Amino acid sequence: MFIEVAIPIPSDRTFTYAVPAESRGDIALGKRVLVPFGKRSLTGYVIGIRRSTDRKDTRDIIRVLDREPLFHEEDLRFYRWAADYYFTPLGKALSEILPGGIDIESLLWAAKLGDADDLTTLQQDILESLGRRSSGMPLRRLENELGKKTLLAELRKLEKRGLISMEERMRKPAVKGRREKIVTLLETPVEPVKLTDRQGLALAAVGARGGNARLADLAEINDPLTVLKALEKKGLVRLGETETLRAPGTPGMIGRADVPVRLNPEQEIALGQILKGISSGVFSPCLLHGVTGSGKTEVYIRAIIETLRRGERAIYLVPEIALTPQLIGRLSNRFPAGEIAVLHSGIGPAVRYDQWRKIQRGEAKIVVGARSAIFAPVENLRLIVVDEEHDSSYKQDERMPYSARDLAVVRAKQQGAAVVLGSATPGLQTCYNTREKEFAYLTLTKRVENRELPRVEVVDMKNERDGYGRVRPLSRMLVEQIGRTLEARKQCLLFLNRRGFNTYHYCGDCAHVFRCLNCAVSLTHHLSEGALRCHYCDFSIKAPPLCPECGGDRILSYGLGTEKLATEIEGLFPQARIARMDSDTTSTRGSHERILGALGRGEIDILVGTQMITKGHDFPDVTLVGVVSADTTLNMPDFRAAERTFQLLTQVSGRGGRGDSPGTVVIQTLNPGHYAIQRTRTHDFTGFYEDEIALRKDLAYPPFSRMINLLVSGTGKELVEKGAALLGQRAARIASGIDFKGRLSVIGPMEAPLAKVRGRYRWQLLVRGKQVRALHAYVRQLVEGADIPGCEIRVDVDPMNFM
Ligand code: ADP
Ligand code: ZN
């Protein structure tokens, strides 16, 4: 028997290995195997099994690492597609996608059962070690004790002869007391056995449950454990423990309690369309466009309920972990906890592994999670929901750069499933798909119970200069509105997309700017820590009292971060209870929930935060939302800057007035006339779409073209410059060749806006064309033969980030 193995190394090849006889029963597609690779042993993934091979030099695998496969054949088809599309070797893609870290050796537990005469010395040693501990020991410890690396094969031999027993034992479960005693009926012995009444009753009760019961099921028996132990002695039953799979802690409810509601007519129509797609059995994509608070989540939940009722499964993607506590609370009101699996980057590897297996085994029927959940090994998948589909966190920028939103559509297409992309501010691409492609357009135009949309005020910050010509962080209008809100005992959210105190620190005498040593960016001053920190790497220094250049003591800074904003607000409103939510204040586990919980209970009057506060939260007493600077995103060097700004402003505006009182939004900007801001003011999505799509068409930007970005980086400044130039020449040569002439254009090479990050210099080369196939073929040819010393080339398909 031979297997095809994908190994996480930077090569597109997969490898053939032979499977020795003792492992044959264990091999299955989707399991991990330990294989010899050169002089090393590496973990690989079984992606195919066959009888024979033409290769003469195949080596044996060392061992099988999983007891259950991690994915099915269907899943593999999807993984292969993703790996190929995003230029990632399959082995690397699998190691990115699949839960890692836990292998069977650390779980295997062996105990001695008996002895024999004809044993090797090693086998005798094993039995002796096991015999010293009556309850046996984990394989790992046994291997350490005997100083041997791989005892598994030996143990299997002993197991076959009935001399030892082996079982997989989970490490300490995260949740205590979740292990349950179970009892299994053994075969009835030939000899009659004498039983007490209680023993007879207990046997009958287990029999009535198909020969398997939990102790908790035997409530009719008095003191069942004693009775069952007696039965076990008589060889009639076996007592064991179930393995309760570890789950992430169930978060408490935040915000409003979820009560089942009657759908309004628009929700009914939307749901009806989605259900039609689900029952059609063919690929059915749709966009659910509804303002925040219009009841989209309610529609998703109904669609999921229907999917499960049909015996099929669903994946529900949400952008960020900050969003999930509220949602999980809501879902667990509607579905049994055992049917929900949760996957996101905030859960530890052990929990992730268990959640994964719960999905793979088909026990979980709904998978909720952040972008990586799109890879969950869900069989019989009929519905994929992508909530807030426009959100940039669906795109992963590092390692395998994929878009979970795009992959959701691909996976639905492969499986003939329904996919619902939902948003208040759909991405331009998705909207365009509803006009030009087969995407259905569903819309919820009203807020639930006809709550009003907030009033949006735009403040021109050019008119807010003080006597020295400096722009104050807070306009008169915003200060006045905060005051009013506090008087009315309501809550405010203040949004600013920069953390820290001052974002620019420099010497007033020689103009020396404090910069990161690893990155081409200035350092941000964090006052409470007395530190200057880089936001692109972990570089940080104590804020020096003197200029390191000239020794001057006039250290100045400007640029507003959330920390400074919170301080300003404290000065203006000393009575108010103020909290800050950004990645500085939420680095510990559970801190999101703590802050949002306090907001929900009315313990915070003003919450200052970065984009973390713009998403998904539903707090009825927030009536004022202030956008401190709309210009941060508007001025990004990115063709999507206007789209991002419109989305962000509309989302953050949607946080206001979700209760009974209408909300107010104040947007501060130096560009009050910009269409992204004006269209936000009038809640005019269609208008924004028309403005933006016309521009994109003129400039042939997506969705009128596709792009692939190549990032050349390395630690040597000159090497990278030279490498980029070399790649540029090669790119031009191939582009003018017969295959590609006129089908695509190459922009660059140019230095990246972030010219250096973490000590690596960065250049990029952008390829643009109408047909993604041609682009793909082109980039493959460009990268595959390219030999550029001292540089790494990273390929980013459908890039979202041009920094
Ligand atoms: P969205 O996902 O569009 O932001 P939600 O589905 O979260 O909207 O709905 C907002 C609030 O309105 C939630 O508290 C939800 O329970 C409630 N809701 C949703 N649909 C209805 C309805 N038909 N009638 C009354 N309340 C509803
Ligand atoms: Zn840095």
Tab-separated table of N, CA and C and ligand atoms in Angstrom, residues 515-523 533-540 756-759, ligand 2:
chain	number	residue	atom	x	y	z
A	515	ARG	N	11.863	57.230	15.052
A	515	ARG	CA	11.385	56.215	14.114
A	515	ARG	C	11.707	54.828	14.618
A	516	CYS	N	10.942	53.885	14.104
A	516	CYS	CA	11.236	52.482	14.413
A	516	CYS	C	12.531	52.080	13.722
A	517	LEU	N	13.334	51.280	14.400
A	517	LEU	CA	14.576	50.815	13.786
A	517	LEU	C	14.320	49.738	12.737
A	518	ASN	N	13.201	49.036	12.876
A	518	ASN	CA	12.913	47.928	11.954
A	518	ASN	C	11.985	48.308	10.822
A	519	CYS	N	11.222	49.392	11.025
A	519	CYS	CA	10.176	49.732	10.070
A	519	CYS	C	10.303	51.199	9.682
A	520	ALA	N	9.868	51.500	8.469
A	520	ALA	CA	9.937	52.885	8.021
A	520	ALA	C	8.702	53.651	8.496
A	521	VAL	N	8.492	53.714	9.777
A	521	VAL	CA	7.359	54.464	10.325
A	521	VAL	C	7.809	55.199	11.583
A	522	SER	N	7.067	56.251	11.928
A	522	SER	CA	7.402	56.956	13.164
A	522	SER	C	6.768	56.209	14.336
A	523	LEU	N	7.338	56.419	15.511
A	523	LEU	CA	6.864	55.700	16.692
A	523	LEU	C	5.695	56.441	17.330
A	533	ARG	N	6.222	53.298	20.848
A	533	ARG	CA	6.060	51.949	20.289
A	533	ARG	C	5.792	51.986	18.802
A	534	CYS	N	6.275	50.918	18.134
A	534	CYS	CA	5.985	50.761	16.713
A	534	CYS	C	4.716	49.930	16.579
A	535	HIS	N	3.821	50.347	15.683
A	535	HIS	CA	2.584	49.591	15.512
A	535	HIS	C	2.691	48.522	14.435
A	536	TYR	N	3.893	48.357	13.871
A	536	TYR	CA	4.072	47.328	12.844
A	536	TYR	C	4.972	46.190	13.290
A	537	CYS	N	5.701	46.408	14.378
A	537	CYS	CA	6.493	45.313	14.929
A	537	CYS	C	6.483	45.508	16.434
A	538	ASP	N	7.238	44.709	17.155
A	538	ASP	CA	7.150	44.845	18.612
A	538	ASP	C	8.221	45.779	19.177
A	539	PHE	N	8.809	46.589	18.311
A	539	PHE	CA	9.831	47.521	18.777
A	539	PHE	C	9.230	48.552	19.734
A	540	SER	N	9.904	48.784	20.847
A	540	SER	CA	9.442	49.816	21.761
A	540	SER	C	10.610	50.316	22.607
A	756	LYS	N	9.642	49.612	4.731
A	756	LYS	CA	10.411	48.672	5.545
A	756	LYS	C	9.544	48.252	6.721
A	757	VAL	N	9.387	46.974	6.927
A	757	VAL	CA	8.637	46.469	8.067
A	757	VAL	C	9.411	45.314	8.682
A	758	ARG	N	9.547	45.345	9.996
A	758	ARG	CA	10.275	44.288	10.716
A	758	ARG	C	11.635	43.994	10.092
A	759	GLY	N	12.319	45.037	9.735
A	759	GLY	CA	13.663	44.859	9.210
A	759	GLY	C	13.723	44.409	7.757
B	2	ZN	ZN	8.607	48.569	13.739
